[in-house]
mmCIF file of C-alpha atoms in Angstrom:
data_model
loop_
_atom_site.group_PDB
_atom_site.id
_atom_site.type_symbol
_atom_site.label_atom_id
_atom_site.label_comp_id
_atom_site.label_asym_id
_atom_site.label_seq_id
_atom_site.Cartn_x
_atom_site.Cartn_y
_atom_site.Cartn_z
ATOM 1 C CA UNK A 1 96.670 89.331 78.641
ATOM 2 C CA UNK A 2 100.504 89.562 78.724
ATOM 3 C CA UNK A 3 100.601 92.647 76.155
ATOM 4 C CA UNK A 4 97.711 94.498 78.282
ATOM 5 C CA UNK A 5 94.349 93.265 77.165
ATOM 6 C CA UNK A 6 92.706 93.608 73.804
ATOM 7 C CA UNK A 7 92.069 97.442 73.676
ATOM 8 C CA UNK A 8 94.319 98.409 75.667
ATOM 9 C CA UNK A 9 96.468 101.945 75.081
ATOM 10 C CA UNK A 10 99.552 100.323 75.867
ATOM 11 C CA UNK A 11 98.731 96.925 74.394
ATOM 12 C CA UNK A 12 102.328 95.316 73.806
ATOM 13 C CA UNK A 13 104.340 97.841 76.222
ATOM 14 C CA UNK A 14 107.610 96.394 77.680
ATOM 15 C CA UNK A 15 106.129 96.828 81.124
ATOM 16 C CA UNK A 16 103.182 94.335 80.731
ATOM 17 C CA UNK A 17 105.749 92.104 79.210
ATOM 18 C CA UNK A 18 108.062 92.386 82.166
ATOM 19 C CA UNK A 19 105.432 91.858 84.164
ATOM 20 C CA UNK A 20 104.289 88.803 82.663
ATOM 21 C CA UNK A 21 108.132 87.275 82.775
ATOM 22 C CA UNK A 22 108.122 88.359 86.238
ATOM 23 C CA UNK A 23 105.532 85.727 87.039
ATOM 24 C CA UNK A 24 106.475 82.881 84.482
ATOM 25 C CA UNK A 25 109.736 82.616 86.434
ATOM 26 C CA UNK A 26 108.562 82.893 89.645
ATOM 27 C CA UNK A 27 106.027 79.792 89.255
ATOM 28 C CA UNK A 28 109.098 78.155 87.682
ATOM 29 C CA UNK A 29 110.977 78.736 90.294
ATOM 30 C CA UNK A 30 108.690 77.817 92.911
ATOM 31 C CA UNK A 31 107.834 74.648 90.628
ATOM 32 C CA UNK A 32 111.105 73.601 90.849
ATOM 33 C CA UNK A 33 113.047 74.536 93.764
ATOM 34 C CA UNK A 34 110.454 75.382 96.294
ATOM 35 C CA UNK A 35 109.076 72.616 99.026
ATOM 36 C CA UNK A 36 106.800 69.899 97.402
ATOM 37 C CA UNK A 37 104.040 71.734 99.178
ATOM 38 C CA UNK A 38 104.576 75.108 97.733
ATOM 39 C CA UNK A 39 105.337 73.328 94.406
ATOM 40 C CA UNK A 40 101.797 72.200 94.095
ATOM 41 C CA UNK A 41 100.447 75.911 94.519
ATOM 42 C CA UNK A 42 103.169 77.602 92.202
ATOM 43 C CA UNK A 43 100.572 79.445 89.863
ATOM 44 C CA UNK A 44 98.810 81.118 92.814
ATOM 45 C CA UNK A 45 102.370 81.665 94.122
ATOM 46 C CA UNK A 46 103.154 83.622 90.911
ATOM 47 C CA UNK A 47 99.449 85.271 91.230
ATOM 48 C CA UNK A 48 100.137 86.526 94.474
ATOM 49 C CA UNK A 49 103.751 87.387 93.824
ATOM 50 C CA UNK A 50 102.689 89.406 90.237
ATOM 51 C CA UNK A 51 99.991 91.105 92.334
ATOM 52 C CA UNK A 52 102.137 92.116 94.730
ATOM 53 C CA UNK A 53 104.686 93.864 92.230
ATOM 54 C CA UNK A 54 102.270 94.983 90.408
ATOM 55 C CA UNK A 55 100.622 97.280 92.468
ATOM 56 C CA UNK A 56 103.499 99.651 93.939
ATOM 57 C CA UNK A 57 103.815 100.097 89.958
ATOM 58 C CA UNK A 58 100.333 100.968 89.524
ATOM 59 C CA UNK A 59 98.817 98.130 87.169
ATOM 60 C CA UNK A 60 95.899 97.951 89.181
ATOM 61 C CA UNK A 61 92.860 99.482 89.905
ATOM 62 C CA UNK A 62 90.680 98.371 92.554
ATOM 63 C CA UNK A 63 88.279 101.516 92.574
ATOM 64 C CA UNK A 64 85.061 98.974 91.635
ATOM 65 C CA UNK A 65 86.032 96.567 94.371
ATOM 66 C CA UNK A 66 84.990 99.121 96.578
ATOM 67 C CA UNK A 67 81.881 99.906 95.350
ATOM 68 C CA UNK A 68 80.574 96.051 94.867
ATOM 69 C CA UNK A 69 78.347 94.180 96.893
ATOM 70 C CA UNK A 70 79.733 92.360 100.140
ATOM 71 C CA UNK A 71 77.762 89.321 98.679
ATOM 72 C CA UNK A 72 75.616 88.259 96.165
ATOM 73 C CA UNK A 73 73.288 85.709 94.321
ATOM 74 C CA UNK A 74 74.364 84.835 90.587
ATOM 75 C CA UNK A 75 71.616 83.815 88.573
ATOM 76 C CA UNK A 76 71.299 80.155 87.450
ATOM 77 C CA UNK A 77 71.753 80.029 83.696
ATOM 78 C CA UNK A 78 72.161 83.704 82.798
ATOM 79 C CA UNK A 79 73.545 83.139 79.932
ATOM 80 C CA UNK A 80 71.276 80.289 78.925
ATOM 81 C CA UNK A 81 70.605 76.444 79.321
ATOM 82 C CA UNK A 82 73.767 74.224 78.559
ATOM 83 C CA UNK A 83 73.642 72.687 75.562
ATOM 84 C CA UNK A 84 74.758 69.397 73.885
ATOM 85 C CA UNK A 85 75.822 69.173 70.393
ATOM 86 C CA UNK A 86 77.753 65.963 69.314
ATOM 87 C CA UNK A 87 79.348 65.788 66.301
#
């Protein structure tokens, strides 16, 4: 995910890079020097926070957010029962 995705057309590109950087420091930072409070929440600090930057630089798209559901009901086992295999 810090290149881009798998696929992507700018898989690797310095600015998904930066990006990622961007957010590793800032949940170190908030880890460390940040209240004991906000320490305990530094990886959704660093969400937030890469969110934040990321959108005035267009990383993100949000056009299918509009178009979802305002709620919905998963289905139980969609992808099939659990399973057990020890060994």
């Amino acid at each position: 995910w810090v290149a881009g995705g798998e696929g992507a057309k700018d898989f690797g590109a310095p600015k998904n890079l930066a990006l990622a950087l961007f957010v590793l420091l800032v949940v170190i930072g908030v880890q460390r020097f940040a209240p004991a409070v906000l320490g305990r929440i530094a990886v959704l600090v660093g969400i937030v926070a890469g969110v934040l930057v990321a959108i005035p630089f267009g990383f993100t798209d949000f056009g299918g957010v509009g178009d979802a559901d305002w709620a919905g009901i998963s289905t139980p086992f969609h992808f099939g029962a659990p399973t057990f295999e020890a060994g």
